[in-house]
XYZ file of C-alpha atoms in Angstrom:
731
model
C 83.389 -10.122 -10.611
C 83.116 -10.736 -6.447
C 80.406 -9.303 -4.919
C 81.307 -5.978 -3.652
C 81.839 -5.121 -0.254
C 82.864 -2.068 2.386
C 79.247 -0.444 2.206
C 79.026 1.519 4.893
C 75.774 -1.016 6.336
C 76.986 -3.930 5.093
C 75.735 -5.977 8.509
C 72.741 -4.640 7.589
C 73.042 -5.760 3.748
C 74.009 -9.613 5.030
C 72.825 -9.247 8.236
C 69.113 -8.647 8.506
C 67.794 -10.813 5.728
C 64.405 -10.179 6.972
C 64.489 -6.879 5.166
C 66.961 -7.096 2.742
C 64.495 -9.956 1.264
C 61.324 -8.101 1.572
C 62.591 -4.732 -0.238
C 62.616 -2.689 2.670
C 66.314 -2.665 3.721
C 66.688 -1.967 7.194
C 68.331 1.915 8.351
C 70.305 2.262 11.510
C 68.559 4.734 13.886
C 70.764 7.841 13.175
C 70.356 7.218 8.789
C 67.945 10.329 8.591
C 68.691 14.003 5.703
C 69.964 15.803 8.670
C 70.154 13.436 11.101
C 68.476 12.935 14.155
C 70.690 13.516 17.748
C 72.582 10.103 18.955
C 71.902 11.016 22.382
C 68.490 12.324 24.299
C 70.776 14.450 26.541
C 69.324 17.682 27.025
C 71.147 20.708 26.154
C 72.534 23.195 27.863
C 69.985 25.348 29.311
C 69.940 29.070 29.741
C 72.081 31.053 33.237
C 68.770 32.825 34.263
C 65.423 32.117 33.755
C 62.839 34.366 31.719
C 65.655 35.860 29.990
C 67.747 32.953 28.123
C 65.748 32.058 25.723
C 66.801 32.801 22.652
C 70.595 31.291 24.235
C 68.414 28.058 24.423
C 67.235 28.040 21.020
C 70.906 28.310 20.229
C 71.989 25.823 22.400
C 69.664 23.441 20.685
C 70.377 23.915 17.483
C 74.121 23.601 17.982
C 73.241 20.617 20.335
C 71.230 19.054 16.912
C 74.249 20.313 14.877
C 76.527 18.497 16.804
C 74.907 15.098 16.750
C 74.299 15.410 13.320
C 76.347 12.818 10.914
C 78.650 14.276 8.339
C 76.352 13.079 5.947
C 73.785 14.565 7.214
C 75.893 17.595 7.185
C 76.321 17.481 3.302
C 72.481 16.487 2.396
C 71.661 19.787 3.601
C 74.524 21.780 2.315
C 73.313 20.101 -0.812
C 69.708 21.247 -0.030
C 70.633 24.713 1.011
C 72.750 24.806 -2.872
C 69.921 23.886 -4.625
C 67.645 26.578 -3.069
C 69.648 28.937 -3.855
C 70.674 27.629 -7.627
C 66.586 28.071 -7.277
C 67.134 31.337 -7.375
C 69.799 32.282 -9.300
C 67.526 30.396 -11.913
C 64.423 32.008 -11.627
C 65.803 35.550 -10.913
C 68.890 35.637 -13.177
C 68.186 32.968 -15.919
C 63.761 33.248 -16.462
C 63.043 36.444 -15.015
C 60.773 37.056 -17.628
C 59.780 33.075 -17.438
C 60.695 30.103 -19.955
C 60.145 29.476 -23.142
C 58.154 27.527 -21.845
C 54.668 29.467 -22.078
C 52.984 26.689 -19.426
C 54.985 29.029 -17.230
C 52.274 31.461 -17.323
C 49.766 29.485 -16.277
C 50.987 28.995 -12.954
C 51.764 32.392 -12.184
C 48.744 34.212 -13.463
C 46.441 30.563 -11.268
C 48.998 31.702 -8.694
C 48.307 35.238 -8.855
C 44.486 34.378 -9.117
C 44.144 32.004 -5.863
C 46.706 34.819 -3.836
C 44.003 37.819 -4.597
C 41.173 35.417 -3.241
C 39.618 34.055 -6.952
C 39.138 30.406 -8.066
C 39.528 31.742 -11.814
C 40.851 35.143 -13.912
C 38.396 37.599 -14.089
C 37.357 37.820 -18.406
C 37.172 40.809 -20.398
C 35.038 42.116 -22.373
C 35.102 40.508 -25.103
C 35.954 37.857 -23.449
C 38.134 36.202 -26.234
C 40.462 39.012 -27.128
C 42.033 38.514 -23.592
C 41.939 34.713 -23.349
C 45.631 33.546 -21.651
C 47.213 31.190 -23.584
C 44.847 27.850 -23.176
C 42.067 28.943 -21.723
C 38.972 28.940 -22.024
C 35.650 31.496 -21.114
C 32.915 31.089 -19.383
C 30.455 32.427 -17.416
C 32.897 35.647 -16.688
C 36.267 34.151 -15.750
C 38.553 32.271 -17.450
C 39.232 28.217 -16.564
C 43.216 27.713 -17.186
C 44.031 23.833 -18.247
C 45.488 22.931 -15.115
C 44.317 22.348 -11.730
C 45.125 24.247 -9.164
C 47.009 21.937 -6.132
C 50.779 23.253 -7.154
C 50.076 27.291 -8.344
C 48.642 26.804 -4.178
C 52.074 26.559 -3.669
C 53.370 29.615 -5.764
C 50.421 31.500 -3.916
C 51.379 30.931 -0.919
C 54.772 31.740 -1.156
C 53.621 35.754 -2.871
C 51.532 35.931 -0.306
C 54.501 35.087 2.381
C 57.065 36.390 -0.033
C 55.624 38.985 -2.174
C 57.528 36.579 -4.714
C 57.877 33.381 -6.174
C 61.324 32.652 -5.723
C 60.602 31.174 -1.945
C 58.199 28.380 -3.055
C 61.168 27.500 -6.254
C 63.845 27.317 -3.320
C 61.672 25.439 -0.941
C 60.288 22.871 -3.597
C 64.044 22.171 -5.018
C 65.692 21.876 -1.549
C 62.520 19.230 -0.815
C 63.780 17.755 -3.664
C 66.952 17.416 -2.513
C 66.039 15.930 1.056
C 63.059 13.372 -0.074
C 65.392 12.074 -2.704
C 68.438 10.712 -0.631
C 65.913 10.172 1.624
C 64.485 8.033 -0.283
C 67.770 6.603 -1.755
C 67.993 5.825 1.775
C 64.353 3.669 2.527
C 65.509 2.093 -0.601
C 69.317 0.769 0.440
C 69.784 1.838 3.668
C 73.005 3.234 2.862
C 73.885 6.798 3.542
C 76.374 6.724 1.428
C 74.035 5.407 -1.416
C 72.080 7.871 -0.613
C 73.536 10.697 -0.541
C 75.008 9.934 -4.151
C 71.506 9.476 -5.673
C 71.002 13.575 -3.928
C 73.739 14.110 -5.691
C 73.147 12.576 -9.140
C 69.700 14.539 -9.037
C 71.010 17.499 -8.281
C 73.731 18.737 -10.524
C 71.034 17.056 -13.319
C 70.729 20.006 -15.687
C 67.353 19.279 -15.777
C 67.156 20.146 -12.296
C 68.988 22.820 -12.233
C 66.769 24.754 -15.303
C 63.438 23.151 -13.512
C 64.416 24.733 -9.603
C 63.916 27.780 -10.865
C 60.828 27.698 -13.017
C 57.296 27.337 -12.358
C 55.436 24.547 -13.533
C 54.743 21.046 -11.949
C 56.950 18.399 -13.148
C 59.123 19.095 -9.394
C 57.260 19.404 -7.341
C 54.635 16.332 -8.319
C 57.904 14.127 -7.802
C 58.161 15.807 -4.238
C 54.686 14.494 -3.478
C 55.084 11.291 -5.453
C 58.982 10.519 -3.096
C 56.061 11.069 0.300
C 54.096 9.009 -1.320
C 56.885 6.317 -1.856
C 58.680 7.109 1.471
C 55.065 7.138 3.811
C 54.005 3.895 2.314
C 56.939 1.883 2.621
C 57.085 2.603 6.048
C 54.030 1.868 6.721
C 54.253 -1.473 5.373
C 56.306 -3.224 7.994
C 53.843 -2.481 9.894
C 51.191 -4.035 7.698
C 53.513 -6.945 7.312
C 53.822 -7.483 11.032
C 51.126 -9.064 13.552
C 48.058 -6.919 14.260
C 49.065 -6.830 17.779
C 51.900 -4.684 17.312
C 50.045 -1.927 15.153
C 48.955 0.503 17.722
C 45.805 1.978 15.912
C 45.723 5.680 15.723
C 48.689 6.353 18.083
C 50.827 4.091 15.337
C 52.933 6.695 13.792
C 53.506 4.273 11.208
C 49.617 4.095 10.218
C 49.946 7.783 10.241
C 52.707 7.504 7.546
C 50.275 5.607 5.102
C 47.879 8.392 5.469
C 50.596 11.029 4.278
C 51.353 8.801 1.596
C 47.672 8.554 0.075
C 47.559 12.567 1.005
C 51.067 13.094 -0.842
C 49.847 10.503 -3.725
C 46.317 11.510 -4.110
C 48.012 15.654 -4.266
C 49.732 14.122 -6.916
C 47.170 11.816 -9.125
C 45.138 15.235 -9.029
C 48.298 17.134 -10.914
C 49.232 14.979 -13.192
C 47.088 11.684 -12.425
C 48.959 9.690 -16.242
C 52.590 9.879 -14.123
C 51.877 9.236 -11.128
C 49.697 6.292 -11.518
C 52.196 4.300 -14.242
C 54.938 5.554 -12.229
C 53.631 3.943 -8.547
C 51.307 1.447 -9.973
C 54.077 -1.496 -9.878
C 55.571 -0.331 -5.900
C 51.441 -0.111 -4.994
C 50.790 -3.775 -6.061
C 54.463 -4.692 -4.644
C 53.093 -2.923 -1.305
C 49.517 -4.985 -1.414
C 50.949 -8.461 -2.336
C 53.088 -8.265 0.582
C 51.050 -6.969 3.480
C 49.092 -10.155 3.922
C 47.047 -10.096 6.640
C 47.739 -6.167 6.769
C 45.852 -5.547 3.559
C 42.239 -4.162 4.969
C 44.938 -1.541 7.518
C 47.318 -0.815 5.201
C 44.402 -0.132 2.547
C 42.093 2.106 4.890
C 45.140 4.407 6.176
C 46.339 4.955 2.285
C 42.788 5.910 1.477
C 41.934 7.757 4.357
C 44.707 10.364 2.920
C 43.332 9.974 -0.347
C 39.556 11.345 0.750
C 41.240 15.169 1.173
C 42.476 15.634 -3.022
C 39.917 13.762 -3.625
C 37.011 15.705 -2.201
C 39.078 19.004 -3.506
C 39.780 18.115 -6.856
C 36.457 16.529 -7.640
C 34.576 20.279 -6.238
C 37.613 22.077 -8.397
C 36.523 19.798 -11.679
C 32.585 20.799 -10.741
C 33.173 24.441 -10.707
C 35.328 24.844 -13.785
C 33.989 22.015 -15.994
C 30.513 21.607 -14.910
C 31.195 18.549 -14.007
C 32.702 16.953 -11.022
C 34.455 13.875 -13.487
C 35.883 16.362 -15.932
C 39.163 17.543 -16.047
C 40.031 21.065 -17.077
C 42.636 19.534 -19.068
C 40.742 18.721 -22.227
C 38.186 21.424 -21.471
C 39.872 23.778 -24.510
C 40.215 21.293 -27.024
C 39.080 17.350 -26.114
C 41.711 16.071 -29.045
C 44.197 16.565 -26.497
C 44.417 13.625 -25.041
C 46.168 10.481 -24.529
C 45.678 8.082 -27.484
C 46.459 7.589 -31.388
C 44.923 9.384 -33.953
C 44.185 12.858 -34.314
C 45.657 15.253 -32.381
C 45.538 19.085 -31.438
C 46.085 21.516 -29.271
C 43.538 23.801 -29.424
C 40.025 24.427 -31.618
C 42.140 26.822 -34.635
C 45.003 23.518 -34.652
C 45.307 22.519 -37.340
C 44.561 18.191 -37.327
C 48.262 16.286 -36.368
C 47.927 12.304 -37.073
C 49.809 11.071 -34.345
C 50.205 7.101 -34.891
C 53.168 4.468 -32.757
C 56.138 5.306 -34.791
C 55.721 9.303 -34.037
C 55.142 8.604 -29.929
C 58.349 5.895 -30.510
C 60.624 8.902 -31.964
C 59.436 10.536 -29.264
C 60.316 9.024 -26.000
C 63.836 8.317 -27.584
C 64.654 11.902 -28.502
C 63.742 12.045 -25.048
C 65.980 9.313 -23.980
C 69.067 10.724 -26.014
C 67.859 14.303 -24.589
C 68.434 12.142 -21.100
C 71.042 10.741 -21.771
C 72.478 14.503 -21.197
C 70.609 16.246 -19.589
C 70.839 13.905 -16.955
C 74.124 13.722 -14.876
C 76.201 11.864 -16.402
C 72.739 9.796 -17.874
C 74.716 6.882 -20.567
C 77.378 6.776 -17.791
C 74.232 6.593 -14.331
C 72.673 3.724 -17.088
C 74.768 1.480 -17.308
C 75.580 1.669 -13.248
C 71.547 1.003 -12.839
C 71.810 -1.450 -15.231
C 74.885 -3.634 -13.105
C 72.768 -2.866 -9.763
C 70.021 -4.332 -11.083
C 71.178 -6.997 -12.851
C 73.582 -8.562 -9.104
C 69.875 -7.736 -7.513
C 71.313 -5.232 -5.136
C 68.396 -2.641 -5.628
C 65.740 -5.263 -3.879
C 62.077 -5.382 -4.397
C 61.524 -2.216 -3.615
C 63.817 -0.806 -6.305
C 62.926 -3.329 -8.603
C 59.201 -1.541 -8.337
C 60.113 1.554 -9.199
C 62.150 0.685 -12.276
C 59.413 -1.863 -13.562
C 57.458 1.844 -12.973
C 59.445 3.784 -14.475
C 59.902 1.474 -18.250
C 55.562 1.248 -18.104
C 56.348 5.353 -17.902
C 58.570 5.162 -21.162
C 56.223 2.648 -22.427
C 53.343 4.619 -21.645
C 54.268 7.982 -22.825
C 54.400 6.542 -26.254
C 51.080 6.957 -26.775
C 51.157 10.545 -25.283
C 51.392 13.050 -28.031
C 52.024 16.304 -26.313
C 56.052 14.144 -26.321
C 55.824 14.081 -29.535
C 54.983 17.839 -30.271
C 57.234 18.840 -27.598
C 60.106 16.993 -29.295
C 59.369 17.849 -32.740
C 56.980 20.168 -33.311
C 57.658 22.624 -30.278
C 60.943 21.448 -29.314
C 61.833 23.553 -27.172
C 63.250 20.560 -24.728
C 66.408 21.223 -26.452
C 67.203 24.576 -24.106
C 65.294 23.528 -21.181
C 65.675 19.654 -21.228
C 63.192 16.258 -20.812
C 60.810 17.620 -18.639
C 58.713 15.083 -19.361
C 60.840 12.799 -17.775
C 61.551 13.697 -14.660
C 60.334 11.039 -13.010
C 62.293 8.471 -14.747
C 65.527 10.632 -14.043
C 64.570 10.239 -9.938
C 64.722 7.118 -10.593
C 68.052 6.010 -12.536
C 70.033 8.705 -9.753
C 68.779 6.079 -7.105
C 69.738 2.746 -9.117
C 72.633 4.592 -10.242
C 74.228 5.240 -7.275
C 73.720 1.786 -6.575
C 75.498 0.905 -9.139
C 78.076 3.574 -8.579
C 78.788 2.823 -5.139
C 79.420 -0.772 -5.845
C 81.877 0.308 -8.612
C 83.647 2.611 -6.171
C 84.227 -0.098 -3.835
C 85.091 -2.724 -6.771
C 87.859 -0.565 -8.938
C 87.374 3.105 -7.330
C 89.806 4.413 -9.898
C 87.185 2.638 -12.788
C 84.523 4.731 -10.568
C 86.634 7.699 -10.859
C 86.228 7.672 -13.885
C 82.370 7.038 -14.814
C 82.307 10.148 -12.239
C 84.161 12.432 -14.491
C 82.640 11.861 -17.566
C 79.567 12.607 -16.339
C 80.873 16.217 -14.916
C 81.659 16.598 -18.199
C 78.412 15.662 -19.569
C 77.161 17.724 -17.452
C 79.390 20.427 -17.579
C 78.679 20.602 -21.354
C 75.410 20.721 -21.751
C 74.265 23.403 -18.753
C 77.503 24.993 -21.697
C 75.305 24.787 -24.143
C 71.498 24.956 -22.836
C 72.734 28.215 -20.030
C 73.693 30.611 -23.203
C 70.937 29.479 -25.278
C 68.548 30.615 -22.309
C 70.408 33.653 -21.408
C 69.378 34.548 -25.799
C 66.095 33.934 -25.476
C 66.044 36.017 -22.253
C 67.262 38.887 -23.965
C 64.505 39.044 -25.843
C 61.985 39.477 -23.907
C 64.579 41.524 -22.060
C 64.062 43.881 -25.079
C 60.471 43.820 -25.485
C 59.720 44.568 -21.697
C 61.845 47.558 -22.586
C 59.628 49.013 -25.032
C 56.973 48.066 -23.499
C 57.158 49.267 -20.006
C 58.460 53.072 -21.605
C 55.027 53.367 -23.529
C 53.309 56.150 -21.381
C 50.476 56.114 -19.459
C 48.181 53.412 -19.144
C 48.568 51.998 -22.486
C 46.171 49.257 -24.546
C 48.510 46.988 -26.077
C 47.051 44.782 -29.232
C 49.449 41.799 -29.791
C 48.705 39.878 -33.059
C 49.436 36.393 -32.326
C 48.297 32.928 -34.199
C 46.421 31.713 -32.276
C 44.532 34.032 -30.881
C 45.401 33.889 -26.771
C 48.156 36.113 -24.886
C 50.973 34.693 -22.717
C 52.082 33.341 -26.069
C 55.151 32.988 -28.008
C 55.967 35.887 -25.133
C 54.820 35.465 -21.575
C 55.382 39.400 -20.967
C 52.231 39.699 -22.692
C 49.910 39.045 -20.194
C 47.302 40.525 -17.736
C 46.648 39.549 -13.964
C 43.649 38.044 -12.573
C 41.812 41.232 -12.636
C 43.136 43.134 -15.526
C 44.268 46.216 -13.252
C 47.476 46.143 -14.715
C 49.151 49.198 -16.040
C 49.945 47.844 -19.298
C 46.490 46.043 -20.514
C 46.958 43.424 -22.993
C 44.730 41.590 -25.677
C 44.778 39.910 -29.230
C 43.634 41.269 -32.331
C 41.240 39.484 -33.943
C 39.639 41.787 -36.290
C 37.004 44.898 -36.652
C 34.433 44.398 -34.056
C 36.768 42.979 -31.608
C 39.631 44.720 -31.780
C 37.243 48.145 -31.535
C 34.887 46.667 -29.304
C 38.152 46.553 -26.680
C 39.000 49.835 -27.766
C 35.319 51.372 -26.757
C 36.334 49.765 -23.834
C 39.153 51.232 -23.001
C 38.669 54.902 -23.563
C 41.089 56.445 -21.763
C 43.713 54.598 -23.370
C 46.502 55.090 -25.751
C 45.791 51.997 -28.417
C 49.052 50.542 -29.987
C 50.303 46.924 -31.833
C 53.081 44.914 -31.271
C 53.733 42.745 -34.314
C 56.107 39.958 -33.250
C 57.436 37.429 -35.349
C 55.631 34.003 -36.186
C 58.594 32.219 -35.106
C 59.283 34.498 -32.022
C 62.546 32.905 -29.928
C 61.389 29.259 -30.397
C 64.975 28.492 -30.935
C 67.580 31.811 -29.664
C 68.420 32.262 -33.358
C 64.777 32.798 -34.668
C 63.171 35.992 -35.381
C 63.301 38.281 -32.503
C 62.815 41.874 -33.654
C 59.432 43.496 -32.537
C 57.720 46.746 -33.401
C 55.436 48.568 -31.118
C 53.026 50.594 -33.675
C 50.514 53.309 -32.427
C 46.855 51.902 -33.330
C 43.903 55.331 -34.600
C 40.199 53.948 -36.035
C 40.490 55.890 -39.716
C 36.678 56.055 -40.970
C 35.267 57.118 -44.212
C 33.426 55.866 -47.724
C 37.159 54.579 -48.568
C 40.307 54.269 -45.981
C 43.787 53.467 -48.031
C 46.399 52.103 -46.077
C 50.295 51.984 -46.958
C 51.779 48.086 -47.807
C 55.158 47.883 -47.476
C 56.263 44.422 -47.717
C 60.664 43.936 -46.938
C 63.740 42.184 -49.046
C 63.725 38.811 -47.886
C 66.778 38.415 -45.567
C 67.534 35.218 -46.592
C 68.302 33.974 -50.654
C 63.988 32.802 -51.960
C 63.523 31.391 -54.858
C 60.075 33.660 -54.924
C 57.310 34.905 -52.692
C 53.831 35.959 -53.093
C 51.577 38.396 -51.024
C 48.101 36.965 -50.408
C 45.234 39.510 -49.666
C 42.501 37.733 -47.768
C 38.870 39.937 -48.218
C 35.020 39.837 -48.143
C 35.066 38.708 -51.515
C 37.810 36.136 -51.339
C 41.661 35.408 -51.430
C 43.757 36.660 -53.814
C 48.215 35.560 -54.527
C 50.104 38.617 -55.758
C 54.118 37.092 -56.541
C 56.379 39.864 -55.791
C 59.929 40.201 -55.391
C 61.593 38.697 -53.018
C 65.116 40.463 -52.838
C 63.713 43.779 -52.767
C 61.562 46.052 -51.103
C 57.662 46.230 -52.174
C 55.464 48.423 -51.992
C 51.057 48.828 -52.814
C 48.395 50.512 -51.348
C 45.118 48.813 -49.848
C 41.785 50.865 -50.572
C 39.089 49.153 -48.172
C 35.595 50.327 -48.294
C 32.306 48.922 -47.762
C 31.744 46.595 -51.212
C 35.831 45.255 -50.575
C 39.314 45.914 -50.907
C 41.671 46.684 -53.575
C 45.242 46.252 -54.055
C 46.505 49.037 -56.012
C 49.398 50.748 -57.374
C 51.649 47.119 -57.345
C 53.699 47.058 -61.053
C 56.610 45.756 -61.745
C 59.272 49.250 -60.977
C 57.053 48.078 -57.331
C 57.740 44.761 -56.910
C 54.940 42.409 -58.894
C 56.795 39.889 -61.006
C 53.639 38.002 -62.110
C 50.172 37.732 -63.157
C 47.824 37.979 -59.621
C 45.906 34.690 -58.751
C 42.604 33.863 -57.433
C 42.612 30.885 -54.255
C 39.383 31.790 -53.656
C 36.163 33.486 -53.429
C 33.258 34.491 -51.228
C 29.570 35.997 -50.873
C 29.822 39.075 -49.156
C 27.951 39.752 -46.220
C 24.877 41.919 -48.002
C 24.557 44.117 -44.224
C 26.859 46.288 -42.230
C 28.960 44.727 -39.876
C 32.390 43.071 -39.453
C 34.938 42.388 -42.523
C 37.551 40.438 -42.366
C 40.811 42.048 -43.570
C 44.084 40.773 -43.851
C 47.159 40.407 -45.702
C 50.138 37.663 -45.618
C 53.331 37.009 -47.014
C 55.069 33.586 -48.338
C 58.402 32.788 -48.871
C 60.079 29.511 -50.585
C 63.809 29.687 -49.801
C 66.663 28.526 -52.119
C 67.728 26.395 -49.844
C 64.982 23.646 -49.125
C 62.782 24.883 -52.184
C 59.514 24.393 -49.923
C 57.593 27.990 -49.142
C 57.188 28.790 -45.831
C 54.437 31.569 -44.470
C 56.602 34.691 -43.172
C 53.840 37.011 -41.754
C 50.170 38.158 -41.486
C 48.514 41.446 -39.926
C 45.090 41.900 -39.953
C 43.889 44.995 -40.920
C 40.368 45.500 -38.462
C 37.621 46.889 -40.143
C 33.928 47.517 -39.256
C 31.371 48.623 -41.861
C 29.202 50.812 -40.698
C 25.037 52.066 -41.057
C 25.250 54.276 -43.286
C 28.256 53.039 -46.034
C 31.159 53.744 -44.682
C 34.298 51.953 -43.208
C 35.909 52.414 -39.925
C 39.775 51.064 -39.702
C 42.053 50.223 -36.957
C 45.817 51.024 -38.614
C 48.840 51.792 -37.283
C 49.750 55.534 -38.119
C 53.596 54.553 -37.483
C 56.248 52.794 -35.263
C 57.060 54.283 -32.161
C 59.425 51.957 -30.998
C 61.134 48.626 -31.753
C 63.774 45.884 -30.440
C 66.790 44.399 -31.653
C 66.243 41.308 -32.547
C 67.180 39.793 -36.281
C 64.303 39.440 -38.887
C 61.610 41.926 -37.283
C 58.385 40.997 -38.921
C 58.584 41.839 -43.104
C 55.086 43.267 -44.069
C 53.944 47.203 -42.589
C 50.370 48.734 -43.054
C 49.828 52.027 -42.093
C 47.839 54.667 -42.885
C 49.550 57.336 -46.123
C 52.225 59.675 -44.781
C 52.713 57.316 -41.393
C 56.628 57.684 -40.975
C 57.726 54.417 -41.100
C 61.316 53.881 -38.833
C 63.876 51.326 -40.654
C 63.261 47.746 -39.644
C 65.309 46.955 -35.746
C 65.116 50.296 -35.425
C 65.759 51.452 -31.999
C 63.149 53.073 -30.041
């Protein structure tokens, strides 16, 4: 195959040998994302002194626009399109945030910073109001992530009243930095523009543009760090006499690189360190006599984010060296072995093969979620094989490979791929840095291919466009469905009168999961106050702390919004306290929506657990009697749905004194198609035994609203005589 020709920078690539051999191609002065003017002539002046300021500004802008190259104008338009896409995705596709519940964490942290606080206020009891993956301590909650990215969103919230402006700014900045990086690596505006186009049109980026997550902001910071390093490296490799101390802008570029890299590391340390390590080592190795100058200025930029991170860690965890990431659960970390996301999570035995399969799953998805991912991979391999990427590009490619190798030991990727599975609908977001490197190397190969075989390059572009459209045609309708479920839920909650107190019945016991709608503002001053139902003493304490708020219970299926076809029906029930020597509650279990072999109802009380086999194909009814001695399930016969003899699963010694009691019911079903029993629903009956021997139970007095989603929670527990509308009935 002959060497591809026709590059716009052909002379720079062949004549300027020192720049090319060093891995830092020499770009022409007009190679700029929004290209610099090619003339120093001043713009036309206004006609009258003091009265033409607006005209002078307009004239200067017009002159700059006229001097901008077509490529610069294209990239400016592309950045504008990305900003618009960010707004469309945020407000049309994800108005209630996506199924990635980390978004709710970033939103809460941004709201907290905008309110002038470092941590959101904790309620009492603190665990009843705990946000997703938060740790209550000293009257506040410590959230899982550092506040650098939320600070950007907080600024957007303060200035504009919303998050859209911040998302649009990040989306546009990602396009510009991608273009600038391509220009710095290859000194070819066409390659850089193609890289920016591939990046912007990747389905993964399209969705991330409108999501309150850290992946895209961190990538912008990482690319800024690379740009600053490459610019300063040219000065570091020159003679000391050529460096002009603190007046040298290239030195400040290195300081900016340190600032950007340090901030990115403070947010996602593993990602940034592994990705940039080969480039940093290459830069230090080739700096020769300027290594001290380079390291000193990069180190200067690292100081502010490092100091802020240490101070935040000390305030959050009590130790400057302890990140809040593993503050909640120490087993949520890199490496193999037992892993948990939160203290009550079941132990997951994560091994090497699990990590390998997780990375493979992410790469398979990236083949479609990157614009023409498979095609771009072929172009990138060809560019590397033909030595068309330079030393800096090669170092970034090695960093991407190390990134993938390191993620084999990251159990979060396995969790996202197999335990949660949401990456099928919002993309393999962990691999965004790999995508950013892929579009650069792939763009180099694609431009070379276009110079050698234009028709073949056109076919490659058509395949890339087809893959992109196919993935978006799958992802957008799926997310529209998931958003509709949240919108329906928001409608019935918003319709509640007054200032309601809404208990969320979920496992694990955190707010903002599995829906971000169940979230309190940082000072717990919203019209709707949310709490997690945790049992008698805790729930009754929450009710007592909110005497003017009517209490409701929101029942959500355990698999709510896990997939577009997952159960999504929800119910709102009015709650009231019932006190007496014994409290009787009606129990009802709806028929299984799928053909099932068997089902059982498990009753948990202070004296133990008892399993009752029930008919999965018919409505089942019974009565639960709660007193100071325990619980009894009555009126469950062959006629009301019992299919066999009860079985005692566990016995306990009941508490000898008054206080909290654990009372719960759970339903398990064995589907006919799998033959494997699965958990379907669970509901608490919050109970407290009073000092006079009576019991107080916080129980439903009837359903007040429901969403039309499929398969609502089948278990119903309410006071006798309460009206129970049919499942899925409208409010």
